[in-house]
PDB file of C-alpha atoms in Angstrom:
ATOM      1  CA  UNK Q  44     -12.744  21.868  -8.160  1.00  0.00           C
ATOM      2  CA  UNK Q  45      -9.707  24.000  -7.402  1.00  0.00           C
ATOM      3  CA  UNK Q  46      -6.221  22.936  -4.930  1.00  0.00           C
ATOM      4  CA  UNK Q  47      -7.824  23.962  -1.787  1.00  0.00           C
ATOM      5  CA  UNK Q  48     -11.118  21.842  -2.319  1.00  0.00           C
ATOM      6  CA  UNK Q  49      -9.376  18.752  -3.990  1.00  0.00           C
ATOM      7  CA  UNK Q  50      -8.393  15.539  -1.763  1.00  0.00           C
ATOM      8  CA  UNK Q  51      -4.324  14.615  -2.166  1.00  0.00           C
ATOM      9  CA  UNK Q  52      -2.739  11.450  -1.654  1.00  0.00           C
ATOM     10  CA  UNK Q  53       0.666   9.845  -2.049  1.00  0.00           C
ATOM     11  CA  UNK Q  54       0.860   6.340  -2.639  1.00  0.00           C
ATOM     12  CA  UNK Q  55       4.163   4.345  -1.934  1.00  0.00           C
ATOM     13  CA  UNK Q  56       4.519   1.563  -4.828  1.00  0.00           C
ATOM     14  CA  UNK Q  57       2.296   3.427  -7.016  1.00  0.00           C
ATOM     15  CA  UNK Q  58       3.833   2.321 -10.044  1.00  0.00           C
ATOM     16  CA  UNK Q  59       3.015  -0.867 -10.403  1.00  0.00           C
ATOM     17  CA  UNK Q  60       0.594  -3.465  -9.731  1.00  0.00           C
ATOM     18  CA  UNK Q  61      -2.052  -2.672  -6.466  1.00  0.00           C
ATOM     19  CA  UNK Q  62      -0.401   0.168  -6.341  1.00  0.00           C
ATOM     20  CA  UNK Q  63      -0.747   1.515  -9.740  1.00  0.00           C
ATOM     21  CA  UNK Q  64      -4.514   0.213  -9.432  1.00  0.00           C
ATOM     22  CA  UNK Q  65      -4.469   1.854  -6.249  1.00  0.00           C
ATOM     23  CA  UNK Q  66      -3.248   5.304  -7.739  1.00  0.00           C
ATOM     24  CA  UNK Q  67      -5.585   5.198 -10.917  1.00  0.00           C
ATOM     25  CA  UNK Q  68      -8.481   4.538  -9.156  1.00  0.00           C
ATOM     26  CA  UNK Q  69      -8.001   7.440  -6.302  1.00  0.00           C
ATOM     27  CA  UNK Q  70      -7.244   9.672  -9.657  1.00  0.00           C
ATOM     28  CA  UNK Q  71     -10.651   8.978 -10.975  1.00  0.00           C
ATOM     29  CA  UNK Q  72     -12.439   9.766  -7.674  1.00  0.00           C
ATOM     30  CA  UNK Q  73     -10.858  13.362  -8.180  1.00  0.00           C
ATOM     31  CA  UNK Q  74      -7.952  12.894  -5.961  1.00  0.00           C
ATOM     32  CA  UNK Q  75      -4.403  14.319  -7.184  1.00  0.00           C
ATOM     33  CA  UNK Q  76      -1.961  11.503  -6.807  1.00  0.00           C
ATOM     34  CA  UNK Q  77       1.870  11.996  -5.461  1.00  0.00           C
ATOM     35  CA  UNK Q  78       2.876   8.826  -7.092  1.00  0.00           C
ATOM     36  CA  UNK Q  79       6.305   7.551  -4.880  1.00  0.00           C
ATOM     37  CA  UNK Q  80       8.336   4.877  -6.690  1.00  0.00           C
ATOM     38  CA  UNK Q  81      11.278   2.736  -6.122  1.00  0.00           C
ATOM     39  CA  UNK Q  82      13.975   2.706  -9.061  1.00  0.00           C
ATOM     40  CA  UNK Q  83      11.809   1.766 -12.693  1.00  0.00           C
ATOM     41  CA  UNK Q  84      11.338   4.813 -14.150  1.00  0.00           C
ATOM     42  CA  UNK Q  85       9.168   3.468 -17.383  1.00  0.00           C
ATOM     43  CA  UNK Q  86       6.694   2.572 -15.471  1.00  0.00           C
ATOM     44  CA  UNK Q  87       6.337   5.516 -13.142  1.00  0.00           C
ATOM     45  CA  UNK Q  88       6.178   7.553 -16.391  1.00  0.00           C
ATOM     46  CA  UNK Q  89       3.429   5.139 -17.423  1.00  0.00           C
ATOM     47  CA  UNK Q  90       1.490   5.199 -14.813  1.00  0.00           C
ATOM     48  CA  UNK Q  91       1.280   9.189 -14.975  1.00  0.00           C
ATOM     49  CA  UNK Q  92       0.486   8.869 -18.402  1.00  0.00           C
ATOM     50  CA  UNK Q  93      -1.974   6.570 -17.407  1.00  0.00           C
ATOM     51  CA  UNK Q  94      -4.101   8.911 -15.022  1.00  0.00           C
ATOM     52  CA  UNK Q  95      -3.752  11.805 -16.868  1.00  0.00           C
ATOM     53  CA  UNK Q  96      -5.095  10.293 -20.376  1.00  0.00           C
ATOM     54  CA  UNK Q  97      -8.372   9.373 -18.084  1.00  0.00           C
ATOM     55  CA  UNK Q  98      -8.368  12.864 -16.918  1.00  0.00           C
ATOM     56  CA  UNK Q  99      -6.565  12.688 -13.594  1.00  0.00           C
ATOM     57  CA  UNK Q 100      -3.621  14.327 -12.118  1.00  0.00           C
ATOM     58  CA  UNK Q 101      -0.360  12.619 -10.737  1.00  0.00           C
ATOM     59  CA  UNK Q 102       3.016  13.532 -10.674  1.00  0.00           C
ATOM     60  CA  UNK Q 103       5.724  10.149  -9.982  1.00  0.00           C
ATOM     61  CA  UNK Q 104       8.789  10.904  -7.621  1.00  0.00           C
ATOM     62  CA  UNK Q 105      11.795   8.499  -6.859  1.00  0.00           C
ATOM     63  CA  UNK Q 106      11.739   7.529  -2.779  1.00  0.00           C
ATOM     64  CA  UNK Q 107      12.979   5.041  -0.088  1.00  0.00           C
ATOM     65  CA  UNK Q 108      10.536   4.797   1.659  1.00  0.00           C
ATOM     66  CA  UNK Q 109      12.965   3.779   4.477  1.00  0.00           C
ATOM     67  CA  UNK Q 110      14.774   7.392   4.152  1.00  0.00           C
ATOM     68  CA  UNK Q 111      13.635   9.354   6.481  1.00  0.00           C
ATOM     69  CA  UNK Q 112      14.513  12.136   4.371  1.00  0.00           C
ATOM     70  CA  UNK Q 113      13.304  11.093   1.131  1.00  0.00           C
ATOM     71  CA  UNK Q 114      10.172  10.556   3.036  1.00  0.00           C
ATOM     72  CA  UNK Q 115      10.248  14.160   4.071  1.00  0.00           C
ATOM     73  CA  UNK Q 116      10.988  15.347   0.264  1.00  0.00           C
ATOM     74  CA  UNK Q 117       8.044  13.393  -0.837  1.00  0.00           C
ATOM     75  CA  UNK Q 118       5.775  15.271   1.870  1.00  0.00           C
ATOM     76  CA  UNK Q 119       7.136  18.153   0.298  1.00  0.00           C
ATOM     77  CA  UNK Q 120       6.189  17.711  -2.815  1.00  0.00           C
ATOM     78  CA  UNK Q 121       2.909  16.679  -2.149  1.00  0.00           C
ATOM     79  CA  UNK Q 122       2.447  19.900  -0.512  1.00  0.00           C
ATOM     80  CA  UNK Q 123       3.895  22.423  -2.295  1.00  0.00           C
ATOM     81  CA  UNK Q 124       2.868  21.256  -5.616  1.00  0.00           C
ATOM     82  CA  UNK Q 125      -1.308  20.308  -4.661  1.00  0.00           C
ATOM     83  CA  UNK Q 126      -1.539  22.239  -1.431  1.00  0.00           C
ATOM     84  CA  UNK Q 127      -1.514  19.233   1.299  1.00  0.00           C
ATOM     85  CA  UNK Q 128      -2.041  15.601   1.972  1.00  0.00           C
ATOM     86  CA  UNK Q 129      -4.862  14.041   3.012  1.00  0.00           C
ATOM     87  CA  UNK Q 130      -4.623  10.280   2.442  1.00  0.00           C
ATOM     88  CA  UNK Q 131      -1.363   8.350   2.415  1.00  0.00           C
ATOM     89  CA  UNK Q 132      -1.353   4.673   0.701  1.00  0.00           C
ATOM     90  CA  UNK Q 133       1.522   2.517   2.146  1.00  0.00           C
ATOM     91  CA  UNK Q 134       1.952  -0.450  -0.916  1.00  0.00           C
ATOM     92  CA  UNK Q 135       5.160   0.029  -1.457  1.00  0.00           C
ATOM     93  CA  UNK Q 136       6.484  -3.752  -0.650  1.00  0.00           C
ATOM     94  CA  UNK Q 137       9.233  -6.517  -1.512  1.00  0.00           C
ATOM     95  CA  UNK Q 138       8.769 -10.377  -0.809  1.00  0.00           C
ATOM     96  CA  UNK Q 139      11.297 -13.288  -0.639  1.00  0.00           C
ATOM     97  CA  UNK Q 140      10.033 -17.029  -0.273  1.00  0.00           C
ATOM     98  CA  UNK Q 141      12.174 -19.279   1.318  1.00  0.00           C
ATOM     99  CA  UNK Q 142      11.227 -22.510   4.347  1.00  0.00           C
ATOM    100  CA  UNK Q 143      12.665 -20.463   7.073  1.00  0.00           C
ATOM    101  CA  UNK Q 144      15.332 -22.834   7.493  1.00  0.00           C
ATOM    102  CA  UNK Q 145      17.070 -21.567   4.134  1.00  0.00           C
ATOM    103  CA  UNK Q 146      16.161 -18.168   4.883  1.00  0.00           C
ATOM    104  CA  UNK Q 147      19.076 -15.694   3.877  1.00  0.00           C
ATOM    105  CA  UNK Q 148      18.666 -13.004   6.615  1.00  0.00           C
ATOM    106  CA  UNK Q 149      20.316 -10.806   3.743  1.00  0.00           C
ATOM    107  CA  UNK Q 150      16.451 -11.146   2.201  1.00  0.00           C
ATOM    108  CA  UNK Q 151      15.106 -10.740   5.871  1.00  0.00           C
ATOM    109  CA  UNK Q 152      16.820  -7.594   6.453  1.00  0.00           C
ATOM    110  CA  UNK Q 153      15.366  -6.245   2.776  1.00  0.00           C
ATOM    111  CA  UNK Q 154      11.962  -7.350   3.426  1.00  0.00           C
ATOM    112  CA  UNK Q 155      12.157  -5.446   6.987  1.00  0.00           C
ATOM    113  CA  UNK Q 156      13.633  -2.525   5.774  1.00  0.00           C
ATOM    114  CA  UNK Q 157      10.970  -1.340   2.929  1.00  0.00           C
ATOM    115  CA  UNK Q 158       7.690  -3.175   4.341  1.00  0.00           C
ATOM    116  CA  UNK Q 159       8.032  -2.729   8.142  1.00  0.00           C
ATOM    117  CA  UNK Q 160      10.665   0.351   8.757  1.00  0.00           C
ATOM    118  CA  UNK Q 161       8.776   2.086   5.208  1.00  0.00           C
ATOM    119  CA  UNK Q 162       5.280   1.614   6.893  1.00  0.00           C
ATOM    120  CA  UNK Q 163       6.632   3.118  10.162  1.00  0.00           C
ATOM    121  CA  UNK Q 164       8.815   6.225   8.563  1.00  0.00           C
ATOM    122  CA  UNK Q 165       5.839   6.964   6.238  1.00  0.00           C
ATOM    123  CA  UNK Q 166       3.686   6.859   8.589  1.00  0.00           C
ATOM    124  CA  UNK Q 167       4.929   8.732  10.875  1.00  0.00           C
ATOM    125  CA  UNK Q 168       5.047  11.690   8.607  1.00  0.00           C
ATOM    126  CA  UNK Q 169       1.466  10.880   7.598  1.00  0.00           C
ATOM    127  CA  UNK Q 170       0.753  11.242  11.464  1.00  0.00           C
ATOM    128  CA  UNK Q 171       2.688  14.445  11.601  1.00  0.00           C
ATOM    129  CA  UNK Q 172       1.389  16.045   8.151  1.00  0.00           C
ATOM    130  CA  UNK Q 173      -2.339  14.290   6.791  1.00  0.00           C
ATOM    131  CA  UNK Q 174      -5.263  17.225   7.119  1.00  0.00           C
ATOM    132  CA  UNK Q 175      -8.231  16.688   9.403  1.00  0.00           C
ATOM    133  CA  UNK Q 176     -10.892  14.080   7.328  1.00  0.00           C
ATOM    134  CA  UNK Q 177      -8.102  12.328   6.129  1.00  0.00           C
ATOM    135  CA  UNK Q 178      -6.711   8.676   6.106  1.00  0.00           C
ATOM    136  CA  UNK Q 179      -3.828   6.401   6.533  1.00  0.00           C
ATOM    137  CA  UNK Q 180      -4.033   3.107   4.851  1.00  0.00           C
ATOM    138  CA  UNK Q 181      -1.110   0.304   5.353  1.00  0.00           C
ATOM    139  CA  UNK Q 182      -0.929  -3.057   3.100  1.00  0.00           C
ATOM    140  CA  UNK Q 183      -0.749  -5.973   4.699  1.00  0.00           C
ATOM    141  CA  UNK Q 184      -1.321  -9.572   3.604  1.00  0.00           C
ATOM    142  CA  UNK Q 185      -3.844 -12.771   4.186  1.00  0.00           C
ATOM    143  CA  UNK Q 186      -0.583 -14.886   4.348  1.00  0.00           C
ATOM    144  CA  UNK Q 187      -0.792 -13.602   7.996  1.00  0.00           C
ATOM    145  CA  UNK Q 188      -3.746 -15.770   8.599  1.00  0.00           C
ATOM    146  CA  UNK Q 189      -3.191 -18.535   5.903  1.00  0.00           C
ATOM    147  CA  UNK Q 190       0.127 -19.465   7.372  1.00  0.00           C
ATOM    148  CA  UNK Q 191       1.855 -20.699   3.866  1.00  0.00           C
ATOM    149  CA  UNK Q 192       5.533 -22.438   4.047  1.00  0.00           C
ATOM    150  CA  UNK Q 193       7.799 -20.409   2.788  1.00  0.00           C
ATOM    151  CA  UNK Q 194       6.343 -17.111   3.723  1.00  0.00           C
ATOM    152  CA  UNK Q 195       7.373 -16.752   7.134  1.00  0.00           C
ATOM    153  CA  UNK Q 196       9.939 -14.269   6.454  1.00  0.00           C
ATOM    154  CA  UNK Q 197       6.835 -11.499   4.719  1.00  0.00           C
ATOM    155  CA  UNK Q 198       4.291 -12.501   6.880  1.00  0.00           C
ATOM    156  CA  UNK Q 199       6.552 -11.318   9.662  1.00  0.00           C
ATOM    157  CA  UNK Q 200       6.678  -7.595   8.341  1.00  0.00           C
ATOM    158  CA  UNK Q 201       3.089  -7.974   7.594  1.00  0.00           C
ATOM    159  CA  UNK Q 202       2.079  -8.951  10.726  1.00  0.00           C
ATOM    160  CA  UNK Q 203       3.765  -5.924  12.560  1.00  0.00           C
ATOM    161  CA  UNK Q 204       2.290  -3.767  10.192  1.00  0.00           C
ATOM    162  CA  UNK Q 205      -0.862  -5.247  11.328  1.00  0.00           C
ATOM    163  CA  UNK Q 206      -0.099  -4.476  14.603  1.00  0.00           C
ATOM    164  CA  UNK Q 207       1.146  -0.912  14.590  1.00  0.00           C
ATOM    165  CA  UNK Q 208      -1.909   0.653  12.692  1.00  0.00           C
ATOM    166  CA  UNK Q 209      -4.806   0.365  14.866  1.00  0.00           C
ATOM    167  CA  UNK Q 210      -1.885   1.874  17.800  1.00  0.00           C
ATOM    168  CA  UNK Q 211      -1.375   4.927  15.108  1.00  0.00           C
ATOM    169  CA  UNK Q 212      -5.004   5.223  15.011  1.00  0.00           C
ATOM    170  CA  UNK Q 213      -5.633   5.883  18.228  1.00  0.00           C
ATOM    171  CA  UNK Q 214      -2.835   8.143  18.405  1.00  0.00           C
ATOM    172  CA  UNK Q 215      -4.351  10.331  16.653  1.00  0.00           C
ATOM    173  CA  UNK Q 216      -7.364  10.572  18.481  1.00  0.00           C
ATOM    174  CA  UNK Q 217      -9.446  13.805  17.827  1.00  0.00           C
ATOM    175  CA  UNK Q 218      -7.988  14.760  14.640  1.00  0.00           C
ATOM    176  CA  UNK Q 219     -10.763  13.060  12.327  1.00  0.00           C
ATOM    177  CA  UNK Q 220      -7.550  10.757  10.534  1.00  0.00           C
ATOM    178  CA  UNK Q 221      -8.355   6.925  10.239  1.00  0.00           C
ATOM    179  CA  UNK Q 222      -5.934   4.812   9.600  1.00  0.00           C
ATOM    180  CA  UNK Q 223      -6.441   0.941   8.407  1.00  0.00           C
ATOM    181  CA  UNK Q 224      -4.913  -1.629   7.080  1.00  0.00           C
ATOM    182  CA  UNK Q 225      -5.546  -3.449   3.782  1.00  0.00           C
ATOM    183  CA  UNK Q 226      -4.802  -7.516   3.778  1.00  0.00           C
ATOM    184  CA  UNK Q 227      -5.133  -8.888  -0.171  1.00  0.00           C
ATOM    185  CA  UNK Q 228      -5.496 -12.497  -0.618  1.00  0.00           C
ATOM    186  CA  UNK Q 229      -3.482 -13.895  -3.522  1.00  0.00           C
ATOM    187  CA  UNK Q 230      -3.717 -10.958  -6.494  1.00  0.00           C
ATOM    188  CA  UNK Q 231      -2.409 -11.498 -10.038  1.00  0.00           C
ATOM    189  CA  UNK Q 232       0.457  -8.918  -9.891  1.00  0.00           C
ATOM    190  CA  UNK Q 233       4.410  -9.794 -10.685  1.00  0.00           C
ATOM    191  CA  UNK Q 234       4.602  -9.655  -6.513  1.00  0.00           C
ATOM    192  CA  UNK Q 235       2.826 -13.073  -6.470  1.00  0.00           C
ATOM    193  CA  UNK Q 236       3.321 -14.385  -9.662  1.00  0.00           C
ATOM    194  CA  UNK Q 237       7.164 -14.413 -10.530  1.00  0.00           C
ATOM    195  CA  UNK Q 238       8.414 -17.489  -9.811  1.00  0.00           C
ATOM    196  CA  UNK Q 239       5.852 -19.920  -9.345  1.00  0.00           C
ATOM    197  CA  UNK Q 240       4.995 -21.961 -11.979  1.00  0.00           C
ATOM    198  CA  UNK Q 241       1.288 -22.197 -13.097  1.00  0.00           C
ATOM    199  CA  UNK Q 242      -0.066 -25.490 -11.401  1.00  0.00           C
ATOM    200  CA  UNK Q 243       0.840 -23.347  -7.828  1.00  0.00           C
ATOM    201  CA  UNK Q 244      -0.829 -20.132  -9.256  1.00  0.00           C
ATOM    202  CA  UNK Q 245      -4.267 -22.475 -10.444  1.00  0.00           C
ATOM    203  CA  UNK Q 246      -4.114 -24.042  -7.264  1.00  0.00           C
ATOM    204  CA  UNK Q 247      -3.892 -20.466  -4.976  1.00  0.00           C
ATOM    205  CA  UNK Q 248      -6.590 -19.209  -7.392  1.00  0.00           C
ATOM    206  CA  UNK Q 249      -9.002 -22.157  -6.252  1.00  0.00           C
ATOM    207  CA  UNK Q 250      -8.507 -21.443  -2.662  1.00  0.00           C
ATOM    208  CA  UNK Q 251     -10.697 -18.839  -1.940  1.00  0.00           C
ATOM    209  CA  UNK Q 252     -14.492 -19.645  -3.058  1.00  0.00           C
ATOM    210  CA  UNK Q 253     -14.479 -17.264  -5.528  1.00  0.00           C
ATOM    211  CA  UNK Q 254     -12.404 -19.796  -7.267  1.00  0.00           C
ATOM    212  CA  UNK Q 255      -9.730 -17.028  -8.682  1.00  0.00           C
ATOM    213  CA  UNK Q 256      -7.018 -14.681  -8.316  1.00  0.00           C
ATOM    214  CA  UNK Q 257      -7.758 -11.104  -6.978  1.00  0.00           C
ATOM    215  CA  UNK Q 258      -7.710  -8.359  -9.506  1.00  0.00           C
ATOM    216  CA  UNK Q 259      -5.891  -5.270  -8.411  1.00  0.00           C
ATOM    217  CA  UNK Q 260      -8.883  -3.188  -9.037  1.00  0.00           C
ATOM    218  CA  UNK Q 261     -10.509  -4.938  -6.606  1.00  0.00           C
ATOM    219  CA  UNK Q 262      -7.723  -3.644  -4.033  1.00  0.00           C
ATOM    220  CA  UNK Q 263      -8.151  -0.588  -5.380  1.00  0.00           C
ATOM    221  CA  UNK Q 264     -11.954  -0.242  -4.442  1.00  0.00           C
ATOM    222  CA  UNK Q 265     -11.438  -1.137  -0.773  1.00  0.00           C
ATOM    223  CA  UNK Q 266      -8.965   1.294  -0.826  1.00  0.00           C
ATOM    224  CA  UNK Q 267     -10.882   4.000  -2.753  1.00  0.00           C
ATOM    225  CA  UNK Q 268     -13.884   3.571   0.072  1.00  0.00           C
ATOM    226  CA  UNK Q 269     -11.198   3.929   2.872  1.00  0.00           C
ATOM    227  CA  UNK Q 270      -9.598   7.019   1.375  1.00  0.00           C
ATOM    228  CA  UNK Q 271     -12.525   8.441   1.349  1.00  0.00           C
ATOM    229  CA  UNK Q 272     -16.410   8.070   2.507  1.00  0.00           C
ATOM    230  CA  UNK Q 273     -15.857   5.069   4.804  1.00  0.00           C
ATOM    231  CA  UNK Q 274     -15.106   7.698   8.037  1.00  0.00           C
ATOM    232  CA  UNK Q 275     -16.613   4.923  10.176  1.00  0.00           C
ATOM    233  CA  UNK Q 276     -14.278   2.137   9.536  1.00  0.00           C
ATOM    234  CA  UNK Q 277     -10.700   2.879  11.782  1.00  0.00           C
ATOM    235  CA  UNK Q 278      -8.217   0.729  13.210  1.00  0.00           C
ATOM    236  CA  UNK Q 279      -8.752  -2.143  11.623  1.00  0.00           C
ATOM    237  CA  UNK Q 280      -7.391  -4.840   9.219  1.00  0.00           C
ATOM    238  CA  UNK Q 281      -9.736  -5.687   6.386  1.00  0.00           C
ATOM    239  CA  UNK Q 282      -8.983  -9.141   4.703  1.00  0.00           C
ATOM    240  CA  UNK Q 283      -9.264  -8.496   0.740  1.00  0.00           C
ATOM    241  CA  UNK Q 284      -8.960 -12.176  -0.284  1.00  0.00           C
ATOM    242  CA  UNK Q 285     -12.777 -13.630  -1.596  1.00  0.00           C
ATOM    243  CA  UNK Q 286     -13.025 -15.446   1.366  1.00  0.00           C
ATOM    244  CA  UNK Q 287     -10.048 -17.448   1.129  1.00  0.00           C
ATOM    245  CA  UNK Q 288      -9.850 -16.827   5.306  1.00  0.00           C
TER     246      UNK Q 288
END
């Protein structure tokens, strides 16, 4: 499969956790990976490492998502180095717990900033720059529907993602570019599991009927079908949670 033929995607947070699952498992369906990543440079370099030992390509480059102009460097890259984009993964994401009435707004501002203004400025340079067949896929969260105390503050960013990708979608009307948005349920990453202690994480586990915590890979594969034969699924939000709501 040569440059021209092969699909391209960048995915934001694609170091670690979902996103890392995210980015190996779009490598093994044959797509090149643009891997964008916040600050830890060990694990970018692992993650590479990673997709190319399975046979993949990636290469990892340092963004804000929230800079326009990193944004526009990444886009770049992605094009210069594998010919174009065609499907953009927004998991790049921070969270802060707090009851909203010792909320720091310091915390509010920082959850904002990466998971609400990053979805927007990456996407719209996804709307501007993703090739015809292609697809946009935001991450937002279950918390948006199980209405936990102390996640008022995430859920809010969540939630507007929610809201602004089925809008994007039709946006781009007659260009063949879905756009989605991904909701996990509780998923054993560091995300959800730094600091709570392990009665909270067996009780979260037991909520859905499932009875335990999502996998990444599982993310990963409703992500994989969206990024690429699922043409018929657009503007939606599609809970990832084993039934937990």
């Amino acid at each position: 499969m040569t440059d021209t033929q092969r699909r391209v995607a960048i995915v934001t947070g694609g170091s670690r956790g979902i996103g890392r699952a995210v980015s190996e498992r779009l490598a093994a369906d044959g797509q090149a990976v643009v891997i964008a990543y916040a600050g830890n440079d060990v694990e970018a370099k692992a993650t590479v490492e990673a997709v190319e030992a399975a046979g993949g390509n990636a290469v990892a480059v340092q963004a804000d998502v929230a800079d326009e102009t990193a944004v526009r460097s990444l886009f770049d890259l992605a094009e210069q180095r594998f010919g174009g984009v065609d499907v953009v993964v927004n998991a790049a994401g921070i969270m802060v717990l707090s009851p909203l009435a010792d909320a720091g707004l310091d915390d509010l501002d920082r959850m904002f900033r990466t998971n609400l203004r990053g979805t927007f400025v990456i996407g719209r340079e996804a709307a501007r720059r993703v090739r015809s067949g292609g697809a946009i896929i935001n991450f937002s969260t279950s918390v948006t529907r199980l209405n936990l105390p102390t996640y008022s503050g995430y859920a809010a960013t969540k939630a507007a993602v929610e809201a602004l990708s089925p809008i994007l979608a039709k946006e781009l009307r007659g260009r063949d570019i879905t756009v989605n948005a991904v909701a996990p349920g509780p998923t054993a990453t560091s995300l959800f599991l730094d600091g709570k202690d392990q009665e909270t994480i067996d009780r979260m586990a037991k909520m859905n009927p499932m009875e335990r915590l999502g996998r990444p890979e599982d993310i990963a594969e409703v992500v994989s079908s969206l990024a690429g034969p699922a043409r018929w699924i657009n503007g939606q939000t599609i809970f990832v949670n084993g039934g937990v709501a």
